[in-house]
Amino acid sequence: MFTVPKLTTREITTLGLLVALEIVLARFCSIQAWNFRIGFSFLPIAMAAIGFGPIPAAIAATVADVLGAILFPTTGAYFPGFTLTAFLTGALFGLCLHRRQTAGRILVAVLVNQLGLGLLLNTVWLSIMYDSPVLPLMATRIVQCAVLGPIQFITIGALVRLVSRYGKKALIS
């Protein structure tokens, strides 16, 4: 069973900064419309996952989603389905990237995140929110996955190379 690791004040502060960075990247530095978002907001969550593991990364992603939705709403009212997706994204990245970061693990994390969480789950949430049919929504969201998948793979790979060069402590402190 997973346990929440004990975090130092410095580590909690670092996670707080990653949450703030995720909010800024998601709300102000991304291309977005009502049914898709393309940007680099996944990067702080990937950093939290590599540095701290699945539970802290999942909590950071959840907090970032809730605070971002409350402080800077973009798609209307708060919808808890997207928070579930954020939690699962943090947990997925943590499970795939915390202990070992290989190209295969990065690919699995990106594919499951983009196809399972982004394309399928978030499309269902949008369909529920806007009372729209799922398939036409999914057709438009395939473009997001096609663009964001390679971006995630390349940037997480670059992040992993930085971690291997400078160490996890340089990344998270």
Coordinates of C-alpha atoms in Angstrom, one line a residue:
M1 CA 0.0 0.0 0.0
F2 CA 1.2 3.5 -0.6
T3 CA 2.0 5.7 2.3
V4 CA 2.5 9.4 2.3
P5 CA 6.2 10.1 2.8
K6 CA 7.2 12.5 5.5
L7 CA 8.3 15.7 3.8
T8 CA 10.6 18.4 5.2
T9 CA 9.6 22.0 5.2
R10 CA 11.9 22.6 2.3
E11 CA 10.2 19.8 0.3
I12 CA 6.7 21.1 1.1
T13 CA 7.8 24.6 0.0
T14 CA 9.2 23.1 -3.2
L15 CA 5.9 21.4 -3.9
G16 CA 4.1 24.6 -3.2
L17 CA 6.3 26.4 -5.8
L18 CA 5.6 23.6 -8.3
V19 CA 1.9 24.0 -7.7
A20 CA 2.2 27.8 -8.3
L21 CA 4.2 27.2 -11.5
E22 CA 1.6 24.7 -12.7
I23 CA -1.2 27.2 -12.2
V24 CA 0.7 29.9 -14.1
L25 CA 1.6 27.6 -17.0
A26 CA -1.9 26.2 -17.2
R27 CA -3.9 29.4 -16.9
F28 CA -1.7 32.0 -18.5
C29 CA 0.9 30.3 -20.7
S30 CA -1.1 27.8 -22.7
I31 CA -3.2 27.8 -25.9
Q32 CA -6.7 26.9 -24.8
A33 CA -10.3 26.7 -26.0
W34 CA -13.3 25.4 -24.2
N35 CA -12.5 21.8 -25.2
F36 CA -8.7 21.6 -25.3
R37 CA -5.5 23.1 -23.8
I38 CA -2.0 22.8 -25.2
G39 CA 0.9 24.0 -23.0
F40 CA 3.6 23.0 -20.5
S41 CA 1.6 22.7 -17.3
F42 CA 2.5 19.0 -17.1
L43 CA 6.1 19.8 -16.4
P44 CA 5.9 20.9 -12.8
I45 CA 3.9 17.8 -12.0
A46 CA 6.5 15.6 -13.8
M47 CA 9.1 17.4 -11.7
A48 CA 7.2 16.6 -8.5
A49 CA 6.8 13.0 -9.7
I50 CA 10.5 12.5 -10.4
G51 CA 11.6 14.2 -7.2
F52 CA 8.9 13.1 -4.6
G53 CA 7.0 10.1 -6.0
P54 CA 3.4 9.3 -6.8
I55 CA 1.5 10.5 -3.7
P56 CA 3.1 14.0 -3.4
A57 CA 2.9 14.5 -7.2
A58 CA -0.8 13.5 -7.1
I59 CA -1.5 15.8 -4.2
A60 CA 0.4 18.7 -5.9
A61 CA -1.6 18.1 -9.2
T62 CA -4.9 18.0 -7.2
V63 CA -4.1 21.2 -5.3
A64 CA -3.0 23.0 -8.5
D65 CA -6.2 22.0 -10.3
V66 CA -8.5 23.1 -7.4
L67 CA -6.7 26.4 -6.8
G68 CA -6.4 27.1 -10.5
A69 CA -10.1 26.5 -11.1
I70 CA -11.1 28.6 -8.1
L71 CA -8.7 31.5 -8.7
F72 CA -8.6 31.6 -12.5
P73 CA -11.6 29.7 -14.0
T74 CA -11.3 29.0 -17.7
T75 CA -14.0 26.5 -18.7
G76 CA -16.9 27.7 -16.5
A77 CA -17.8 26.3 -13.1
Y78 CA -15.5 24.0 -11.2
F79 CA -15.9 20.4 -12.2
P80 CA -14.5 17.7 -9.9
G81 CA -13.9 15.3 -12.8
F82 CA -10.9 17.3 -14.0
T83 CA -9.5 17.2 -10.4
L84 CA -9.7 13.4 -10.5
T85 CA -7.8 13.5 -13.8
A86 CA -5.2 15.8 -12.3
F87 CA -4.8 13.4 -9.3
L88 CA -4.4 10.4 -11.6
T89 CA -1.9 12.3 -13.8
G90 CA 0.3 13.0 -10.8
A91 CA 0.1 9.5 -9.6
L92 CA 0.8 8.0 -13.0
F93 CA 3.8 10.2 -13.5
G94 CA 5.0 9.3 -10.0
L95 CA 4.6 5.6 -10.6
C96 CA 6.4 5.7 -13.9
L97 CA 9.1 8.2 -13.3
H98 CA 10.0 8.4 -9.6
R99 CA 12.4 5.4 -9.3
R100 CA 13.7 5.0 -12.8
Q101 CA 13.4 7.3 -15.8
T102 CA 13.9 5.4 -19.0
A103 CA 12.6 6.2 -22.5
G104 CA 10.1 3.3 -22.2
R105 CA 8.8 4.6 -18.9
I106 CA 8.5 8.1 -20.2
L107 CA 6.6 6.8 -23.2
V108 CA 4.2 4.7 -21.1
A109 CA 3.5 7.7 -18.9
V110 CA 2.9 10.0 -21.8
L111 CA 0.7 7.5 -23.7
V112 CA -1.5 6.6 -20.8
N113 CA -1.7 10.3 -19.8
Q114 CA -2.6 11.4 -23.3
L115 CA -4.8 8.6 -24.5
G116 CA -6.4 7.3 -21.3
L117 CA -6.6 10.4 -19.2
G118 CA -6.5 13.3 -21.7
L119 CA -8.4 11.9 -24.6
L120 CA -10.9 9.5 -23.0
L121 CA -11.5 10.7 -19.4
N122 CA -11.3 14.4 -20.0
T123 CA -13.5 14.1 -23.1
V124 CA -16.1 12.3 -20.9
W125 CA -15.9 15.1 -18.4
L126 CA -16.4 17.8 -21.1
S127 CA -19.3 15.8 -22.5
I128 CA -21.0 15.7 -19.1
M129 CA -20.2 19.4 -18.5
Y130 CA -21.5 20.7 -21.8
D131 CA -24.1 18.0 -22.5
S132 CA -22.3 17.2 -25.8
P133 CA -21.9 13.9 -27.6
V134 CA -18.6 12.2 -26.8
L135 CA -17.4 11.2 -30.3
P136 CA -17.5 14.6 -32.0
L137 CA -15.7 16.0 -28.9
M138 CA -13.1 13.2 -29.1
A139 CA -12.5 14.0 -32.8
T140 CA -11.4 17.5 -32.0
R141 CA -9.4 16.5 -28.9
I142 CA -7.3 14.0 -30.9
V143 CA -5.4 17.1 -32.3
Q144 CA -4.5 18.0 -28.7
C145 CA -3.1 14.5 -28.0
A146 CA -1.2 14.5 -31.3
V147 CA 0.4 17.8 -30.5
L148 CA 0.9 17.4 -26.7
G149 CA 2.1 13.8 -26.8
P150 CA 5.4 14.4 -28.5
I151 CA 5.9 17.7 -26.6
Q152 CA 5.5 15.8 -23.3
F153 CA 7.8 13.0 -24.4
I154 CA 10.6 15.4 -25.5
T155 CA 10.4 17.8 -22.5
I156 CA 10.1 15.1 -19.9
G157 CA 13.1 13.4 -21.6
A158 CA 15.0 16.6 -21.4
L159 CA 14.1 17.0 -17.7
V160 CA 15.3 13.5 -17.0
R161 CA 18.6 14.2 -18.7
L162 CA 19.0 17.3 -16.5
V163 CA 18.2 15.2 -13.4
S164 CA 20.7 12.5 -14.4
R165 CA 23.3 15.3 -14.9
Y166 CA 22.7 17.4 -11.8
G167 CA 20.8 15.0 -9.5
K168 CA 17.3 15.1 -8.0
K169 CA 18.5 17.4 -5.2
A170 CA 19.3 20.1 -7.8
L171 CA 15.8 19.7 -9.3
I172 CA 13.8 19.9 -6.2
S173 CA 15.7 22.2 -3.9

